[in-house]
Every structure is written in structure tokens, then in C-alpha cells.
mmCIF file of C-alpha atoms in Angstrom:
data_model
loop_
_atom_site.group_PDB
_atom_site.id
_atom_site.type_symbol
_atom_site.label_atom_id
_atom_site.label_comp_id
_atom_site.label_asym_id
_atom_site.label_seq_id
_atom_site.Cartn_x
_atom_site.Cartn_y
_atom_site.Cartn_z
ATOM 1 C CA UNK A 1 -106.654 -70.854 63.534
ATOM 2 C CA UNK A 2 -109.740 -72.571 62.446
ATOM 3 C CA UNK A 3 -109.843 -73.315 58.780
ATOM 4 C CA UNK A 4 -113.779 -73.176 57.410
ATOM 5 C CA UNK A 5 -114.365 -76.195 55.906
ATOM 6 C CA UNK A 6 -118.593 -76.099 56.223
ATOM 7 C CA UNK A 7 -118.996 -73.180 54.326
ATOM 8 C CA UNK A 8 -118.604 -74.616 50.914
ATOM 9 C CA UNK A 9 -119.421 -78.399 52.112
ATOM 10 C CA UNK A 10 -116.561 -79.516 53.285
ATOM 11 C CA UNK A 11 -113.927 -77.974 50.566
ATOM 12 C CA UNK A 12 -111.990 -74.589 50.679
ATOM 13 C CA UNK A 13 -110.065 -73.923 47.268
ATOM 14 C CA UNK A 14 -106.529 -73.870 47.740
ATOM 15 C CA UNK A 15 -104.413 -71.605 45.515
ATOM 16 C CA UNK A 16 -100.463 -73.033 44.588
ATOM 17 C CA UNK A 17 -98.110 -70.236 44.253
ATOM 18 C CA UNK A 18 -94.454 -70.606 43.234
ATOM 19 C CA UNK A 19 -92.109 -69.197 46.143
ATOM 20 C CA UNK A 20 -89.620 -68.206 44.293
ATOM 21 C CA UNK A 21 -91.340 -66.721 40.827
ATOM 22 C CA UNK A 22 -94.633 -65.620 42.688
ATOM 23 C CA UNK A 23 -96.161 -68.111 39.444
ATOM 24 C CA UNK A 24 -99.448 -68.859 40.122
ATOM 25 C CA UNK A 25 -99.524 -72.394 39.170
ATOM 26 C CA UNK A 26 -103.231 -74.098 40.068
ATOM 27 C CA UNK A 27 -106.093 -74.300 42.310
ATOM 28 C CA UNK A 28 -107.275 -77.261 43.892
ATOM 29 C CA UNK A 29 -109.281 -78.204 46.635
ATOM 30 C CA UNK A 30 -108.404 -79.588 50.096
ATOM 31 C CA UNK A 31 -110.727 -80.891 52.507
ATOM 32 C CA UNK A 32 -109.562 -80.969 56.611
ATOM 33 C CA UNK A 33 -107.791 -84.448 56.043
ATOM 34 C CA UNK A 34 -106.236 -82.954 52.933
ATOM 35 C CA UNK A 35 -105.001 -80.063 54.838
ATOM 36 C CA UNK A 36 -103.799 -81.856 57.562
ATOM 37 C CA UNK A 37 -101.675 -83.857 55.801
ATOM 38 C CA UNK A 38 -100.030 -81.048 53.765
ATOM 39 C CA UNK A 39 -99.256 -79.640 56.890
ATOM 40 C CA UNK A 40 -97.554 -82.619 58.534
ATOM 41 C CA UNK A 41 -95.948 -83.688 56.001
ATOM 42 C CA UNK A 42 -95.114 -80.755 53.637
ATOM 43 C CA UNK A 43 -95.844 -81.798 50.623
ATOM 44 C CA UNK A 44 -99.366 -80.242 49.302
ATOM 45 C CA UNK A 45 -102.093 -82.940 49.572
ATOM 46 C CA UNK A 46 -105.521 -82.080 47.713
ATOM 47 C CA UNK A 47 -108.671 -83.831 47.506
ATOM 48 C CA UNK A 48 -109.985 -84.724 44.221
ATOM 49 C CA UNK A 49 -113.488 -84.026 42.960
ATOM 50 C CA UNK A 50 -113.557 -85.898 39.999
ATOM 51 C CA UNK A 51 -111.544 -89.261 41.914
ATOM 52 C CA UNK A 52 -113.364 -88.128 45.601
ATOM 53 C CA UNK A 53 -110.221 -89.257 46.993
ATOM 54 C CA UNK A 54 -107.167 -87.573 48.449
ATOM 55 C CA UNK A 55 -104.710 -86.447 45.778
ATOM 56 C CA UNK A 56 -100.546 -86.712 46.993
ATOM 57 C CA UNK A 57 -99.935 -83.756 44.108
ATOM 58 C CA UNK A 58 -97.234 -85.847 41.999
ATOM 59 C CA UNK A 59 -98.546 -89.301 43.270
ATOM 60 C CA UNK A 60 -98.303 -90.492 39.830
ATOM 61 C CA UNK A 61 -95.908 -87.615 37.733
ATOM 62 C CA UNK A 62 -93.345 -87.659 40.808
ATOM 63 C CA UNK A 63 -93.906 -83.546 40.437
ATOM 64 C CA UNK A 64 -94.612 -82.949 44.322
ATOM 65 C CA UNK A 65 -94.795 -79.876 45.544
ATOM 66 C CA UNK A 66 -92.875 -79.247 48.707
ATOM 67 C CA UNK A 67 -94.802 -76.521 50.871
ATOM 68 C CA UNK A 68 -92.548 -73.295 52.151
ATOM 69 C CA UNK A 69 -95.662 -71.161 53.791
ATOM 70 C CA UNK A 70 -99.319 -71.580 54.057
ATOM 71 C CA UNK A 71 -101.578 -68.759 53.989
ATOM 72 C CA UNK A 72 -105.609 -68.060 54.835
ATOM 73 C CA UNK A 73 -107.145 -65.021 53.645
ATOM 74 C CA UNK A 74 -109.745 -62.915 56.092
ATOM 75 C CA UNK A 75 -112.649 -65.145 55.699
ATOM 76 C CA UNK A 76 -110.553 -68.199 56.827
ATOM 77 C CA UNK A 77 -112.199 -70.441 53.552
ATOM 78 C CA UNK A 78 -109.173 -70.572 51.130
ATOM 79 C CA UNK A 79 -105.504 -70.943 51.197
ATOM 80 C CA UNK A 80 -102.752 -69.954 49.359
ATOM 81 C CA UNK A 81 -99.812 -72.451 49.591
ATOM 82 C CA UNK A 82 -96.183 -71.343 48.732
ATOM 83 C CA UNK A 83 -94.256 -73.816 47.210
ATOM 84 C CA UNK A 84 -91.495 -75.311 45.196
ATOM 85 C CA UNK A 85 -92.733 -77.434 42.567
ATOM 86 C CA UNK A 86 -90.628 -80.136 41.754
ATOM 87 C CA UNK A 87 -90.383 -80.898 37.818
ATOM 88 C CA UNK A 88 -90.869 -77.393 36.919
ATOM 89 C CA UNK A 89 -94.968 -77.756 36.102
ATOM 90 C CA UNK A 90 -97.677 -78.452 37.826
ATOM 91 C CA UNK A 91 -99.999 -78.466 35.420
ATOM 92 C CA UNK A 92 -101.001 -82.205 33.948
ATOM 93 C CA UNK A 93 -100.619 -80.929 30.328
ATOM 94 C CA UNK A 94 -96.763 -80.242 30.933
ATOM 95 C CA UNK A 95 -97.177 -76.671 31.643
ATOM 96 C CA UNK A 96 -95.598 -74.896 34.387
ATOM 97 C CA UNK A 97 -98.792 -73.270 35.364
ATOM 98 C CA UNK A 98 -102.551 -74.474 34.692
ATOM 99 C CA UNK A 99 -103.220 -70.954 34.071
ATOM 100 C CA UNK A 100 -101.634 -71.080 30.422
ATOM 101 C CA UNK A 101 -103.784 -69.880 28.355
ATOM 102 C CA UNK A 102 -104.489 -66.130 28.483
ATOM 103 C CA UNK A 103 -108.109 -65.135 26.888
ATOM 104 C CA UNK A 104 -108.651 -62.138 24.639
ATOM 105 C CA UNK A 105 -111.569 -60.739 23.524
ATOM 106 C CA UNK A 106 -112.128 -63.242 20.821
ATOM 107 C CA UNK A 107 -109.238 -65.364 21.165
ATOM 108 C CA UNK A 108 -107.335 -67.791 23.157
ATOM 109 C CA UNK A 109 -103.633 -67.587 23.380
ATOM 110 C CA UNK A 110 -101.322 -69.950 24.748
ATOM 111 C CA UNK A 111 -98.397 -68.519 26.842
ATOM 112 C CA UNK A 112 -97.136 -70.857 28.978
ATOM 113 C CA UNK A 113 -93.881 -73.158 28.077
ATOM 114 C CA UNK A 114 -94.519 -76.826 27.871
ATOM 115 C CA UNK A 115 -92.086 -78.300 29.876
ATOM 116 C CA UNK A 116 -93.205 -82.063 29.958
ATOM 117 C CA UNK A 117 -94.754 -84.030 27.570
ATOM 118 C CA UNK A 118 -97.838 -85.466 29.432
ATOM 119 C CA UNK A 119 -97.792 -89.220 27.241
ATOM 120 C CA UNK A 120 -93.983 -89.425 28.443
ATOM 121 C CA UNK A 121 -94.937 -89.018 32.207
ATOM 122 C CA UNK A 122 -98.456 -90.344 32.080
ATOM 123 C CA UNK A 123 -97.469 -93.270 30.011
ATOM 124 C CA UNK A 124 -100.129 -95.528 31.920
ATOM 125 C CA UNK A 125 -102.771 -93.525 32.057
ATOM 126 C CA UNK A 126 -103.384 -91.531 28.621
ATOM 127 C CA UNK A 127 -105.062 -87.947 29.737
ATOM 128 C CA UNK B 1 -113.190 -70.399 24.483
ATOM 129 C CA UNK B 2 -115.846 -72.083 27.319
ATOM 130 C CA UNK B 3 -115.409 -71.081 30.788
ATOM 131 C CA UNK B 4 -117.299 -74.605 32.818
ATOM 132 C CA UNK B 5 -119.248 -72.604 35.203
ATOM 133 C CA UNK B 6 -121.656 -76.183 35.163
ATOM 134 C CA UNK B 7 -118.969 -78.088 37.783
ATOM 135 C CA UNK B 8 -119.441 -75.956 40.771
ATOM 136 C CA UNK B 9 -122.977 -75.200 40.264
ATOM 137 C CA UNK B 10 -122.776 -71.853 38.475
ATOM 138 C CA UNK B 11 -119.661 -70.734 39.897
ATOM 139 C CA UNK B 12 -115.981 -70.944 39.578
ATOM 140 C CA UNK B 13 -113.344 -69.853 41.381
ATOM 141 C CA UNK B 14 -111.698 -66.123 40.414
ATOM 142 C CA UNK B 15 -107.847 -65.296 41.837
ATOM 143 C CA UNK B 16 -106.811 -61.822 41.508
ATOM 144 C CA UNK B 17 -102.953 -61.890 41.373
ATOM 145 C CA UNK B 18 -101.295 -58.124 41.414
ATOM 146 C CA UNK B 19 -100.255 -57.684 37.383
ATOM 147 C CA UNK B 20 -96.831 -56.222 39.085
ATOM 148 C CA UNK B 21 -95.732 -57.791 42.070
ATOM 149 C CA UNK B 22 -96.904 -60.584 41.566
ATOM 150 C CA UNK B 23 -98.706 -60.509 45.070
ATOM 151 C CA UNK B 24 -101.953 -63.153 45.328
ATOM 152 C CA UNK B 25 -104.395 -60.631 46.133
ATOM 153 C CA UNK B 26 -108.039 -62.761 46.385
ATOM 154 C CA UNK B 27 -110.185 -65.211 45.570
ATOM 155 C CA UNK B 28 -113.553 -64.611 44.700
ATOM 156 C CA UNK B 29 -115.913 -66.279 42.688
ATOM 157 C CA UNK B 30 -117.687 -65.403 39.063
ATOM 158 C CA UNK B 31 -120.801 -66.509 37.622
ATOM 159 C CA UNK B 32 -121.161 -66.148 33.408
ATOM 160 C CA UNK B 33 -122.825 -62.612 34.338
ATOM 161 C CA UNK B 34 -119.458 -61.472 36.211
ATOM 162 C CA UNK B 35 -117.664 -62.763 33.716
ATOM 163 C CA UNK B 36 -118.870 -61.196 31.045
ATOM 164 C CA UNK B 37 -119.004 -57.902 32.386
ATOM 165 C CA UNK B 38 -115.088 -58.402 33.616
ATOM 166 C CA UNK B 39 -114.167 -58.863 30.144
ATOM 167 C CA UNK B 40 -116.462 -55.968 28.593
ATOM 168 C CA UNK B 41 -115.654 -53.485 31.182
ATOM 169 C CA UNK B 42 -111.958 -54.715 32.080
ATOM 170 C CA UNK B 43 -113.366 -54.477 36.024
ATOM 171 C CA UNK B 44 -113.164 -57.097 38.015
ATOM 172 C CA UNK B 45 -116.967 -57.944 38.676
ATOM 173 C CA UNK B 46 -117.253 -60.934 41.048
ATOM 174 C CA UNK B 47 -120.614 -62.582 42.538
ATOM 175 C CA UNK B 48 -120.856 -62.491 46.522
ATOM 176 C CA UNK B 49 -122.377 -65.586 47.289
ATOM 177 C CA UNK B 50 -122.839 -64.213 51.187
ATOM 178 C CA UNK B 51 -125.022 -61.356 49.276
ATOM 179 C CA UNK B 52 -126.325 -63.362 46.462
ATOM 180 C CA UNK B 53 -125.860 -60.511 44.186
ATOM 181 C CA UNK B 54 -122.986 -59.407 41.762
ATOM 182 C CA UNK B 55 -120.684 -57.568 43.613
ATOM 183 C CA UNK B 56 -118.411 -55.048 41.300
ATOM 184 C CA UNK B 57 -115.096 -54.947 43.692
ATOM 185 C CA UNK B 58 -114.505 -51.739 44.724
ATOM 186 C CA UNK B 59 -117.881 -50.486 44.448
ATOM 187 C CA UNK B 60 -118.189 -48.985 48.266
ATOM 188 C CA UNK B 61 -114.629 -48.389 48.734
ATOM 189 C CA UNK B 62 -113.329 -47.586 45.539
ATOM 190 C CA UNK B 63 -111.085 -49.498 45.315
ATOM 191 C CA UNK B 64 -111.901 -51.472 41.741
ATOM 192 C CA UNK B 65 -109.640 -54.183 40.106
ATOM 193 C CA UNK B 66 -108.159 -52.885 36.690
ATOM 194 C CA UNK B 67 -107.785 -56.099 34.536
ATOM 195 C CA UNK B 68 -104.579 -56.334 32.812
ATOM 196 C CA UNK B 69 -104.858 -59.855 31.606
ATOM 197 C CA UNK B 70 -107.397 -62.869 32.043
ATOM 198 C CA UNK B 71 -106.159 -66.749 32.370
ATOM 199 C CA UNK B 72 -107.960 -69.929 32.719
ATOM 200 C CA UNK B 73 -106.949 -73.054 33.825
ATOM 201 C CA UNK B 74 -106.271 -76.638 31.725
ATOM 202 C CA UNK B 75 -109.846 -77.309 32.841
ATOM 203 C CA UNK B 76 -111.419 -74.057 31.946
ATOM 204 C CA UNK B 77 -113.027 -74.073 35.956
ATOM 205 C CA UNK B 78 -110.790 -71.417 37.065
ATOM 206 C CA UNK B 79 -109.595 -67.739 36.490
ATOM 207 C CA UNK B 80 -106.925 -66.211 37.044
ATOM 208 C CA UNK B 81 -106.872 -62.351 36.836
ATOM 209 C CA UNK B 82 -103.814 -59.841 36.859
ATOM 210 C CA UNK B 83 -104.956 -56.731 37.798
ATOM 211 C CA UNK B 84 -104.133 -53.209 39.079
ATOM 212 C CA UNK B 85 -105.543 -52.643 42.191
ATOM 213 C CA UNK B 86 -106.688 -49.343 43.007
ATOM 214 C CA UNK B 87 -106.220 -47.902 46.867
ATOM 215 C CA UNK B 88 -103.464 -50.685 47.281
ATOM 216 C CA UNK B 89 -105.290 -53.025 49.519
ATOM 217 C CA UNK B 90 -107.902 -55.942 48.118
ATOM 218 C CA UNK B 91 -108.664 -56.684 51.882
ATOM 219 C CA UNK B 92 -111.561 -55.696 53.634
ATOM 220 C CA UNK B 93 -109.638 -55.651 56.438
ATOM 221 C CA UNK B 94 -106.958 -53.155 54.867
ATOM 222 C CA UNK B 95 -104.327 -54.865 54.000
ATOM 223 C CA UNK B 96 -102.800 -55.598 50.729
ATOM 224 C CA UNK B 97 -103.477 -59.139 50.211
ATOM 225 C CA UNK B 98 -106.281 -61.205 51.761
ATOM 226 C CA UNK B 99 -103.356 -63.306 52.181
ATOM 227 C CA UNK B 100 -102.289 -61.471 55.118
ATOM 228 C CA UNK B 101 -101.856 -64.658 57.838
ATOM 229 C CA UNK B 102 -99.192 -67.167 58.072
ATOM 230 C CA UNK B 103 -100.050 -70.299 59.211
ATOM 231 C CA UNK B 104 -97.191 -72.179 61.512
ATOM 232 C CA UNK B 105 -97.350 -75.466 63.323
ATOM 233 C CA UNK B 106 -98.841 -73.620 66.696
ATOM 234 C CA UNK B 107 -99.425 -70.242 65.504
ATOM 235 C CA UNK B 108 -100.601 -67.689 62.921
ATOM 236 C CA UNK B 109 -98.725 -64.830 61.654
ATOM 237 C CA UNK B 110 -99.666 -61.349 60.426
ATOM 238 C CA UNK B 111 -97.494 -60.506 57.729
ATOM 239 C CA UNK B 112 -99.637 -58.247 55.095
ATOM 240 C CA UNK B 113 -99.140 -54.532 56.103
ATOM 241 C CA UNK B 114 -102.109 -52.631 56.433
ATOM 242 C CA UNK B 115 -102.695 -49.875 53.547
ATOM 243 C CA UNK B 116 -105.988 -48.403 55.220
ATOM 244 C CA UNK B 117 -108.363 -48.468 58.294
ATOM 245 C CA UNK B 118 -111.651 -50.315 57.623
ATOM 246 C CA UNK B 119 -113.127 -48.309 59.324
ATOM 247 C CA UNK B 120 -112.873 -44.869 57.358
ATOM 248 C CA UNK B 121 -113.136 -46.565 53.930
ATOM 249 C CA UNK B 122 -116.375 -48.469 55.447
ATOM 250 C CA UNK B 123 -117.659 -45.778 57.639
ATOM 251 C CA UNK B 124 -121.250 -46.349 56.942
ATOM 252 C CA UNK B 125 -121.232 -50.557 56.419
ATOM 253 C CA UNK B 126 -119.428 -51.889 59.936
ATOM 254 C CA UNK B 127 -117.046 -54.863 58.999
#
């Protein structure tokens, strides 16, 4: 199974899924080394646009995500990981999901819980 | 609310994510033209970059995305759609999910069940 990694120069989106809730908690983006290293080790390894760097998911938060299945949809150029996310959010802001924030016609409604407090866990690094 | 279409050149990232079972169903990707006519016409309107057009989902098949409810990420380059998918299957291929391949250590998995036969839906377009 051959992953297509050219087709959007050299990154395929990657979608984070909670196993056991079917949450969909982020996307990120994984190139090959990215990918091979969240399938050897387990743990969901992105690479970072902004840093241009691999990204260990919880490097710095401890919130790892530990991989149950990996899935590629029919055009081979994005996965879907299933995982268990440890702390309960994924999301940098302290949310369990990135996707928090539903929009409405003319409105913007927050709807996920806040389960971290991101200057408690980033303490070093204000975001 | 601002979606950033700016960071990926125009485009970010859609999932569609089954408004019931939670199933991942997709990823596509929306310019500010698809967006806006998701959220006026509460269809899922995605643009094909392989066709360089906007491509309403559903269009040759039928099978259209109902939009229940729109989310975007913490960094407003993502979307996350729960939808109501008509004909049961958001594959091209048939099945329910595009999602519809395990990946293992030495092999890949079908696991998605196929709803139709791409051939009858796309009798006079050859996948």
C-alpha cells in the first residue's frame, strides 16, 4: 500500500478520530517520515507546517495519542488515524476536539468542553 | 467568523463525518466559493482540484451531502461537516466511507461494506 505523498508536495492530511467516541478531534499533516514513525512506533507523529519539523503529538503537553487503526481512503492521499488520546484533548486550547466551535449562519458557537487550561500545560511557551 | 483559506493557497481541508454514526466519511477540499454555497444551500459543495472546478457532491450520482452542522478548527484552516448522506455510500468506489482500507504492518484490509456498484451509479463516466 503506497501512500501518495507527491500529490500535494510531499504532505497528505491526516484526520485523528477518537476510537472509542468516533470524536473527530484534528487534522494534521504527515509527511512519509511522519508516517513512518507513527506506524512503528504507535504513537501519531505529524509534521508541522508552521515549525517544518516533525511533531511527536504531545511532545510538549504529554497528550500523545496512541494509534489503534490507520486508515487510507480510495485515492490513497489522506489518512484517518484511530486513536486514544491521552489527556482527554487534543486540541492546544484545552479542548477535546479542535473542531469546537460550530458556525451558524451569523454566529459562532462554542460547544466543546475545555478540559485543560492551555497556560497550566504550556507554562513555557504562552500560545 | 474567518475561515483562512490564505495558508494552503486557496484551499482548506473539508471532512465529512456521518451526523449519526459518527462514521468519517471524506475529505475533500473547499475554496471560499464552496464554502459559501455549503452554508447557503446546506449541500456539501466541495472544489475538485483533479477537475479544477467546484464539484457539488452528489451531482452525477445523487448522492448529495445534507449538512446538519458545520465546525472549524482552533485555527480556522479546517472544516468539519456532519452530514446526512444520501444513497449511503460517500465512496466512489461504493462503499460507505472512503475510509474503507485498514492499514497493518504487511497488509491492507477491506473493511467498508460496499452500498452500490460503481459501475451502475457511474454508467456513463468509467471510474
Amino acid at each position: 500500500m503506497t501512500i501518495d505523498f507527491d500529490k500535494s508536495g510531499g504532505l497528505v492530511p491526516a484526520i485523528a478520530q477518537d476510537a472509542e467516541t468516533g470524536l473527530v478531534l484534528m487534522l494534521a499533516w504527515m509527511n512519509r517520515e511522519a508516517f513512518d514513525e507513527t506506524v512503528r512506533t504507535g504513537r501519531a507523529c505529524y509534521f508541522s507546517r508552521s515549525r517544518n519539523r516533525l511533531w511527536r503529538k504531545g511532545e510538549e503537553s504529554g497528550n500523545v495519542q496512541e494509534v489503534r487503526e490507520i486508515f487510507v481512503d480510495c485515492d490513497a492521499d489522506t489518512i484517518l488515524l484511530k486513536v486514544r488520546q491521552i489527556g482527554d484533548a487534543a486540541c492546544h486550547e484545552g479542548y477535546r476536539s479542535c473542531f469546537f466551535r460550530r458556525l451558524d449562519k451569523d454566529q459562532v458557537t462554542v460547544i466543546g468542553d475545555r478540559v485543560f487550561d492551555p497556560k497550566q500545560v504550556y507554562g513555557k511557551h504562552p500560545v
